[in-house]
Amino acid sequence: MTELELLVDLHRRQARLGPGSDAHTLLALQLAGLSPAPDLCVADIGCGTGASTLALADALHCPISAVDFLPGFLEELGSRATAKGLAEYIRPVVADMTCLPFAEGEFDLIWSEGAIYSMGFENGIASWKSLLKPGGVLAVSEITWLTRDRPKAIEAFWSANYPGIDTASGKLRILESQGYTPTGYFTLPASCWLDSYYRPLAAGFDAFLARHDNSEAAGHIVEEHRREQALYEAYSDQYSYGFYIARRDN
Ligand SMILES: C[S@@+](CC[C@H](N)C(=O)[O-])C[C@H]1O[C@@H](n2cnc3c(N)ncnc32)[C@H](O)[C@@H]1O
């Protein structure tokens, strides 16, 4: 198995593949100011196994294009949607977020939780803008500094892993410079990291290792995730995900 296949096997059983919660998805939706309507057009980009997709489908009762480049996650989303009686709203789309198969001005709402880092925040919001109707809404969560001065260790970790990390004011400036008007912002609390993501993931480590005969590659992945959780627990006052809600200007 390749490393990517191992990562999919570890994560596909998880409801969330990154920090978040249904309550915070719904808070962002409230800040987006959209009311439920069957003719709304929504995309959830980098949806993974679809926690946010399903929360949006349940709240809005409209079709949602659920986009991910890993088909295994979309299959899992399909099963979860069926189990929740929401399958009629879900349109799975296997696609790379850098090259989306949608028409200009197609969407009232573009959603993306914990995924835009893959193409970078500024690139992502710039290239997805044309897919929104004028006045359409973007809601994305993105790793964000919570403090102005940080300990060197955590600064070095994020500079190496995602140099685009910035404070909320920096991200809001980028949104404005790319033709959006921010309408809401909040940060995710520690429960979104620990209760929704790290702890459920860690609960599956033993079974994951057993499925892969305790291979070196599987062990390495588990160690990496443990290190990442320890880092978060040590520095959770320095960074979190910020949730950015913004309206396309024209
Ligand atoms: C951290 S996970 C978040 C998943 C989901 N939004 C959630 O919060 O549970 C990032 C997701 O983005 C997807 N992804 C990463 N790069 C992508 C790309 N270039 N195109 C499409 N999907 C991508 C991954 O497959 C993964 O499902």
mmCIF file of C-alpha atoms and ligand atoms in Angstrom:
data_model
loop_
_atom_site.group_PDB
_atom_site.id
_atom_site.type_symbol
_atom_site.label_atom_id
_atom_site.label_comp_id
_atom_site.label_asym_id
_atom_site.label_seq_id
_atom_site.Cartn_x
_atom_site.Cartn_y
_atom_site.Cartn_z
ATOM 1 C CA MET A 1 0.000 0.000 0.000
ATOM 2 C CA THR A 2 1.186 3.500 -0.762
ATOM 3 C CA GLU A 3 1.314 6.128 1.964
ATOM 4 C CA LEU A 4 -1.760 7.806 0.456
ATOM 5 C CA GLU A 5 -3.715 4.525 0.541
ATOM 6 C CA LEU A 6 -2.725 4.061 4.181
ATOM 7 C CA LEU A 7 -3.846 7.595 5.011
ATOM 8 C CA VAL A 8 -7.208 6.994 3.335
ATOM 9 C CA ASP A 9 -7.610 3.725 5.233
ATOM 10 C CA LEU A 10 -6.854 5.467 8.541
ATOM 11 C CA HIS A 11 -9.196 8.404 7.909
ATOM 12 C CA ARG A 12 -12.160 7.048 5.977
ATOM 13 C CA ARG A 13 -13.830 5.681 9.112
ATOM 14 C CA GLN A 14 -13.784 9.164 10.642
ATOM 15 C CA ALA A 15 -16.761 11.504 10.535
ATOM 16 C CA ARG A 16 -14.401 14.490 10.428
ATOM 17 C CA LEU A 17 -11.005 14.578 8.745
ATOM 18 C CA GLY A 18 -9.996 17.798 10.426
ATOM 19 C CA PRO A 19 -11.080 20.088 13.268
ATOM 20 C CA GLY A 20 -14.725 21.203 13.239
ATOM 21 C CA SER A 21 -18.177 20.271 14.500
ATOM 22 C CA ASP A 22 -21.741 20.306 13.227
ATOM 23 C CA ALA A 23 -22.524 23.177 15.609
ATOM 24 C CA HIS A 24 -19.727 25.278 14.084
ATOM 25 C CA THR A 25 -20.748 24.363 10.536
ATOM 26 C CA LEU A 26 -24.235 25.604 11.402
ATOM 27 C CA LEU A 27 -22.862 28.757 13.046
ATOM 28 C CA ALA A 28 -20.968 29.556 9.836
ATOM 29 C CA LEU A 29 -24.130 28.872 7.835
ATOM 30 C CA GLN A 30 -26.042 31.314 10.022
ATOM 31 C CA LEU A 31 -23.353 33.946 9.327
ATOM 32 C CA ALA A 32 -23.653 33.181 5.599
ATOM 33 C CA GLY A 33 -27.249 34.406 5.856
ATOM 34 C CA LEU A 34 -28.801 31.871 3.455
ATOM 35 C CA SER A 35 -32.249 30.467 4.056
ATOM 36 C CA PRO A 36 -33.195 26.899 3.075
ATOM 37 C CA ALA A 37 -34.475 26.681 -0.513
ATOM 38 C CA PRO A 38 -34.546 23.747 -2.961
ATOM 39 C CA ASP A 39 -33.090 25.853 -5.803
ATOM 40 C CA LEU A 40 -29.923 26.899 -3.934
ATOM 41 C CA CYS A 41 -26.735 25.653 -5.556
ATOM 42 C CA VAL A 42 -23.980 24.664 -3.117
ATOM 43 C CA ALA A 43 -20.507 23.092 -3.382
ATOM 44 C CA ASP A 44 -18.480 21.614 -0.520
ATOM 45 C CA ILE A 45 -14.881 21.486 -1.741
ATOM 46 C CA GLY A 46 -12.486 19.000 -0.114
ATOM 47 C CA CYS A 47 -15.505 17.486 1.626
ATOM 48 C CA GLY A 48 -13.763 14.268 2.751
ATOM 49 C CA THR A 49 -16.261 11.894 4.361
ATOM 50 C CA GLY A 50 -18.759 14.730 4.351
ATOM 51 C CA ALA A 51 -19.547 15.894 7.894
ATOM 52 C CA SER A 52 -20.123 19.460 6.710
ATOM 53 C CA THR A 53 -21.835 18.302 3.490
ATOM 54 C CA LEU A 54 -24.413 16.361 5.486
ATOM 55 C CA ALA A 55 -24.952 19.165 7.999
ATOM 56 C CA LEU A 56 -25.534 21.587 5.095
ATOM 57 C CA ALA A 57 -27.853 19.172 3.279
ATOM 58 C CA ASP A 58 -29.887 18.684 6.441
ATOM 59 C CA ALA A 59 -30.143 22.448 7.027
ATOM 60 C CA LEU A 60 -30.667 23.685 3.450
ATOM 61 C CA HIS A 61 -32.536 20.824 1.701
ATOM 62 C CA CYS A 62 -30.860 21.586 -1.626
ATOM 63 C CA PRO A 63 -28.423 19.787 -3.950
ATOM 64 C CA ILE A 64 -24.808 19.904 -2.804
ATOM 65 C CA SER A 65 -21.851 19.114 -5.073
ATOM 66 C CA ALA A 66 -19.539 17.180 -2.755
ATOM 67 C CA VAL A 67 -16.036 17.530 -4.201
ATOM 68 C CA ASP A 68 -12.952 15.542 -3.262
ATOM 69 C CA PHE A 69 -10.089 14.060 -5.253
ATOM 70 C CA LEU A 70 -10.136 10.828 -3.231
ATOM 71 C CA PRO A 71 -13.021 8.566 -4.335
ATOM 72 C CA GLY A 72 -12.790 6.454 -1.143
ATOM 73 C CA PHE A 73 -13.929 9.415 0.951
ATOM 74 C CA LEU A 74 -16.846 10.138 -1.388
ATOM 75 C CA GLU A 75 -17.958 6.477 -1.198
ATOM 76 C CA GLU A 76 -18.003 6.793 2.576
ATOM 77 C CA LEU A 77 -20.000 10.031 2.291
ATOM 78 C CA GLY A 78 -22.494 8.197 0.048
ATOM 79 C CA SER A 79 -23.064 5.523 2.718
ATOM 80 C CA ARG A 80 -23.419 8.132 5.466
ATOM 81 C CA ALA A 81 -25.870 10.153 3.366
ATOM 82 C CA THR A 82 -28.012 7.067 2.761
ATOM 83 C CA ALA A 83 -27.981 6.181 6.467
ATOM 84 C CA LYS A 84 -29.171 9.702 7.324
ATOM 85 C CA GLY A 85 -31.834 9.839 4.590
ATOM 86 C CA LEU A 86 -29.967 12.701 2.851
ATOM 87 C CA ALA A 87 -28.715 10.879 -0.281
ATOM 88 C CA GLU A 88 -31.087 12.775 -2.601
ATOM 89 C CA TYR A 89 -29.178 16.024 -1.894
ATOM 90 C CA ILE A 90 -25.632 14.757 -2.465
ATOM 91 C CA ARG A 91 -23.897 15.001 -5.879
ATOM 92 C CA PRO A 92 -20.454 13.386 -5.492
ATOM 93 C CA VAL A 93 -17.783 14.919 -7.753
ATOM 94 C CA VAL A 94 -14.311 13.387 -7.962
ATOM 95 C CA ALA A 95 -12.171 16.368 -8.932
ATOM 96 C CA ASP A 96 -9.078 18.331 -8.051
ATOM 97 C CA MET A 97 -9.945 21.617 -6.376
ATOM 98 C CA THR A 98 -7.447 23.410 -8.611
ATOM 99 C CA CYS A 99 -9.419 22.466 -11.730
ATOM 100 C CA LEU A 100 -13.121 22.230 -10.966
ATOM 101 C CA PRO A 101 -15.678 21.066 -13.553
ATOM 102 C CA PHE A 102 -18.253 23.769 -12.826
ATOM 103 C CA ALA A 103 -19.669 26.711 -14.751
ATOM 104 C CA GLU A 104 -18.955 30.354 -13.967
ATOM 105 C CA GLY A 105 -21.487 31.812 -11.550
ATOM 106 C CA GLU A 106 -22.960 28.383 -10.758
ATOM 107 C CA PHE A 107 -23.046 28.538 -6.961
ATOM 108 C CA ASP A 108 -24.903 30.506 -4.290
ATOM 109 C CA LEU A 109 -22.555 29.070 -1.663
ATOM 110 C CA ILE A 110 -19.074 27.571 -1.750
ATOM 111 C CA TRP A 111 -18.061 25.753 1.415
ATOM 112 C CA SER A 112 -14.688 24.290 2.373
ATOM 113 C CA GLU A 113 -13.606 23.082 5.822
ATOM 114 C CA GLY A 114 -9.918 22.416 6.470
ATOM 115 C CA ALA A 115 -9.076 21.800 2.812
ATOM 116 C CA ILE A 116 -8.178 25.061 1.054
ATOM 117 C CA TYR A 117 -4.596 24.779 2.387
ATOM 118 C CA SER A 118 -4.081 22.215 -0.380
ATOM 119 C CA MET A 119 -3.948 24.994 -2.993
ATOM 120 C CA GLY A 120 -3.282 27.862 -0.565
ATOM 121 C CA PHE A 121 -5.885 30.278 0.819
ATOM 122 C CA GLU A 122 -5.282 33.131 -1.630
ATOM 123 C CA ASN A 123 -5.102 30.846 -4.687
ATOM 124 C CA GLY A 124 -8.238 29.013 -3.608
ATOM 125 C CA ILE A 125 -10.430 32.026 -2.934
ATOM 126 C CA ALA A 126 -9.185 33.713 -6.113
ATOM 127 C CA SER A 127 -9.900 30.738 -8.364
ATOM 128 C CA TRP A 128 -13.250 29.763 -6.780
ATOM 129 C CA LYS A 129 -14.621 33.312 -6.970
ATOM 130 C CA SER A 130 -15.703 32.991 -10.606
ATOM 131 C CA LEU A 131 -17.797 29.913 -9.683
ATOM 132 C CA LEU A 132 -19.889 32.010 -7.287
ATOM 133 C CA LYS A 133 -22.841 34.067 -8.432
ATOM 134 C CA PRO A 134 -22.292 37.799 -7.811
ATOM 135 C CA GLY A 135 -23.351 38.225 -4.178
ATOM 136 C CA GLY A 136 -22.756 34.504 -3.568
ATOM 137 C CA VAL A 137 -21.142 33.429 -0.308
ATOM 138 C CA LEU A 138 -17.843 31.706 0.466
ATOM 139 C CA ALA A 139 -17.328 29.925 3.816
ATOM 140 C CA VAL A 140 -13.897 28.402 4.469
ATOM 141 C CA SER A 141 -11.996 27.289 7.522
ATOM 142 C CA GLU A 142 -8.258 27.893 7.460
ATOM 143 C CA ILE A 143 -5.408 27.473 9.918
ATOM 144 C CA THR A 144 -4.874 30.835 11.655
ATOM 145 C CA TRP A 145 -2.509 32.361 14.206
ATOM 146 C CA LEU A 146 -4.306 33.507 17.365
ATOM 147 C CA THR A 147 -1.419 35.584 18.708
ATOM 148 C CA ARG A 148 0.942 38.207 17.351
ATOM 149 C CA ASP A 149 4.171 36.717 18.820
ATOM 150 C CA ARG A 150 4.716 32.978 18.950
ATOM 151 C CA PRO A 151 7.223 30.600 20.545
ATOM 152 C CA LYS A 152 9.952 29.719 18.028
ATOM 153 C CA ALA A 153 9.125 25.990 17.998
ATOM 154 C CA ILE A 154 5.568 26.406 16.790
ATOM 155 C CA GLU A 155 6.494 29.216 14.400
ATOM 156 C CA ALA A 156 9.124 26.918 12.861
ATOM 157 C CA PHE A 157 6.682 23.993 12.562
ATOM 158 C CA TRP A 158 4.078 25.989 10.655
ATOM 159 C CA SER A 159 6.616 27.905 8.556
ATOM 160 C CA ALA A 160 7.898 24.526 7.371
ATOM 161 C CA ASN A 161 4.476 22.918 6.906
ATOM 162 C CA TYR A 162 2.224 25.778 5.753
ATOM 163 C CA PRO A 163 3.998 29.092 5.275
ATOM 164 C CA GLY A 164 0.650 30.660 4.299
ATOM 165 C CA ILE A 165 -0.522 30.574 7.943
ATOM 166 C CA ASP A 166 -1.382 34.105 9.108
ATOM 167 C CA THR A 167 -3.462 36.020 11.619
ATOM 168 C CA ALA A 168 -7.182 36.561 10.966
ATOM 169 C CA SER A 169 -6.558 40.198 10.012
ATOM 170 C CA GLY A 170 -4.073 39.025 7.357
ATOM 171 C CA LYS A 171 -6.602 36.540 5.923
ATOM 172 C CA LEU A 172 -9.409 39.129 5.958
ATOM 173 C CA ARG A 173 -7.170 41.540 4.022
ATOM 174 C CA ILE A 174 -6.578 38.812 1.423
ATOM 175 C CA LEU A 175 -10.330 38.243 1.105
ATOM 176 C CA GLU A 176 -10.916 41.961 0.532
ATOM 177 C CA SER A 177 -8.071 42.227 -1.969
ATOM 178 C CA GLN A 178 -9.593 39.338 -3.957
ATOM 179 C CA GLY A 179 -13.025 40.948 -4.289
ATOM 180 C CA TYR A 180 -14.911 39.608 -1.278
ATOM 181 C CA THR A 181 -16.606 41.423 1.604
ATOM 182 C CA PRO A 182 -16.137 39.520 4.868
ATOM 183 C CA THR A 183 -19.444 39.038 6.707
ATOM 184 C CA GLY A 184 -18.362 36.838 9.601
ATOM 185 C CA TYR A 185 -15.414 35.243 11.387
ATOM 186 C CA PHE A 186 -14.890 32.978 14.389
ATOM 187 C CA THR A 187 -12.259 30.545 15.609
ATOM 188 C CA LEU A 188 -12.828 26.881 16.394
ATOM 189 C CA PRO A 189 -12.445 25.943 20.085
ATOM 190 C CA ALA A 190 -10.216 23.126 21.351
ATOM 191 C CA SER A 191 -13.166 20.686 21.470
ATOM 192 C CA CYS A 192 -13.302 20.833 17.647
ATOM 193 C CA TRP A 193 -9.703 19.600 17.510
ATOM 194 C CA LEU A 194 -9.682 17.111 20.368
ATOM 195 C CA ASP A 195 -13.224 15.706 20.616
ATOM 196 C CA SER A 196 -14.137 15.822 16.917
ATOM 197 C CA TYR A 197 -10.803 14.937 15.362
ATOM 198 C CA TYR A 198 -7.697 13.869 17.308
ATOM 199 C CA ARG A 199 -9.323 11.611 19.924
ATOM 200 C CA PRO A 200 -11.636 9.652 17.561
ATOM 201 C CA LEU A 201 -8.670 9.240 15.202
ATOM 202 C CA ALA A 202 -6.387 7.996 17.992
ATOM 203 C CA ALA A 203 -9.083 5.524 19.104
ATOM 204 C CA GLY A 204 -8.607 3.776 15.751
ATOM 205 C CA PHE A 205 -4.766 3.559 15.813
ATOM 206 C CA ASP A 206 -4.534 0.013 17.246
ATOM 207 C CA ALA A 207 -6.987 -1.416 14.723
ATOM 208 C CA PHE A 208 -5.233 0.471 11.905
ATOM 209 C CA LEU A 209 -1.856 -0.949 12.924
ATOM 210 C CA ALA A 210 -3.342 -4.454 13.195
ATOM 211 C CA ARG A 211 -4.922 -4.171 9.709
ATOM 212 C CA HIS A 212 -1.472 -3.397 8.329
ATOM 213 C CA ASP A 213 0.519 -5.997 10.326
ATOM 214 C CA ASN A 214 2.240 -3.254 12.296
ATOM 215 C CA SER A 215 4.142 -2.231 9.174
ATOM 216 C CA GLU A 216 6.810 0.430 9.447
ATOM 217 C CA ALA A 217 4.832 2.726 7.128
ATOM 218 C CA ALA A 218 1.639 2.416 9.215
ATOM 219 C CA GLY A 219 3.630 2.964 12.433
ATOM 220 C CA HIS A 220 5.224 6.063 10.948
ATOM 221 C CA ILE A 221 1.790 7.520 10.100
ATOM 222 C CA VAL A 222 0.523 6.891 13.635
ATOM 223 C CA GLU A 223 3.628 8.530 15.131
ATOM 224 C CA GLU A 224 3.194 11.583 12.887
ATOM 225 C CA HIS A 225 -0.409 11.981 14.013
ATOM 226 C CA ARG A 226 0.561 11.576 17.670
ATOM 227 C CA ARG A 227 3.258 14.241 17.262
ATOM 228 C CA GLU A 228 0.758 16.588 15.596
ATOM 229 C CA GLN A 229 -1.745 16.135 18.444
ATOM 230 C CA ALA A 230 0.961 16.704 21.082
ATOM 231 C CA LEU A 231 1.995 19.877 19.303
ATOM 232 C CA TYR A 232 -1.596 21.102 19.235
ATOM 233 C CA GLU A 233 -2.041 20.324 22.951
ATOM 234 C CA ALA A 234 1.157 22.213 23.788
ATOM 235 C CA TYR A 235 0.368 25.276 21.653
ATOM 236 C CA SER A 236 -3.426 25.404 21.344
ATOM 237 C CA ASP A 237 -3.471 29.021 22.514
ATOM 238 C CA GLN A 238 -1.304 29.997 19.514
ATOM 239 C CA TYR A 239 -3.285 28.628 16.564
ATOM 240 C CA SER A 240 -6.617 27.228 15.502
ATOM 241 C CA TYR A 241 -8.834 27.108 12.479
ATOM 242 C CA GLY A 242 -10.514 30.400 11.692
ATOM 243 C CA PHE A 243 -13.848 30.220 9.906
ATOM 244 C CA TYR A 244 -14.138 32.968 7.266
ATOM 245 C CA ILE A 245 -17.476 33.892 5.728
ATOM 246 C CA ALA A 246 -17.464 36.403 2.867
ATOM 247 C CA ARG A 247 -19.685 37.612 0.068
ATOM 248 C CA ARG A 248 -18.501 37.901 -3.554
ATOM 249 C CA ASP A 249 -18.513 41.597 -4.417
ATOM 250 C CA ASN A 250 -19.614 41.551 -8.051
HETATM 251 C C1 LIG B 1 -8.324 17.843 6.239
HETATM 252 S S1 LIG B 1 -9.416 17.051 5.139
HETATM 253 C C2 LIG B 1 -10.957 17.863 5.504
HETATM 254 C C3 LIG B 1 -12.148 17.085 5.015
HETATM 255 C C4 LIG B 1 -13.520 17.626 5.399
HETATM 256 N N1 LIG B 1 -13.746 18.946 4.867
HETATM 257 C C5 LIG B 1 -13.669 17.627 6.896
HETATM 258 O O1 LIG B 1 -13.596 18.713 7.499
HETATM 259 O O2 LIG B 1 -13.847 16.540 7.476
HETATM 260 C C6 LIG B 1 -8.968 17.734 3.564
HETATM 261 C C7 LIG B 1 -9.751 17.121 2.404
HETATM 262 O O3 LIG B 1 -9.394 17.779 1.204
HETATM 263 C C8 LIG B 1 -9.186 16.822 0.188
HETATM 264 N N2 LIG B 1 -8.237 17.395 -0.766
HETATM 265 C C9 LIG B 1 -6.951 17.747 -0.536
HETATM 266 N N3 LIG B 1 -6.398 18.245 -1.638
HETATM 267 C C10 LIG B 1 -7.371 18.240 -2.591
HETATM 268 C C11 LIG B 1 -7.414 18.645 -3.952
HETATM 269 N N4 LIG B 1 -6.339 19.172 -4.551
HETATM 270 N N5 LIG B 1 -8.570 18.500 -4.629
HETATM 271 C C12 LIG B 1 -9.670 17.969 -4.030
HETATM 272 N N6 LIG B 1 -9.681 17.549 -2.741
HETATM 273 C C13 LIG B 1 -8.539 17.682 -2.044
HETATM 274 C C14 LIG B 1 -8.655 15.590 0.900
HETATM 275 O O4 LIG B 1 -8.858 14.410 0.152
HETATM 276 C C15 LIG B 1 -9.468 15.639 2.189
HETATM 277 O O5 LIG B 1 -10.678 14.939 2.056
#
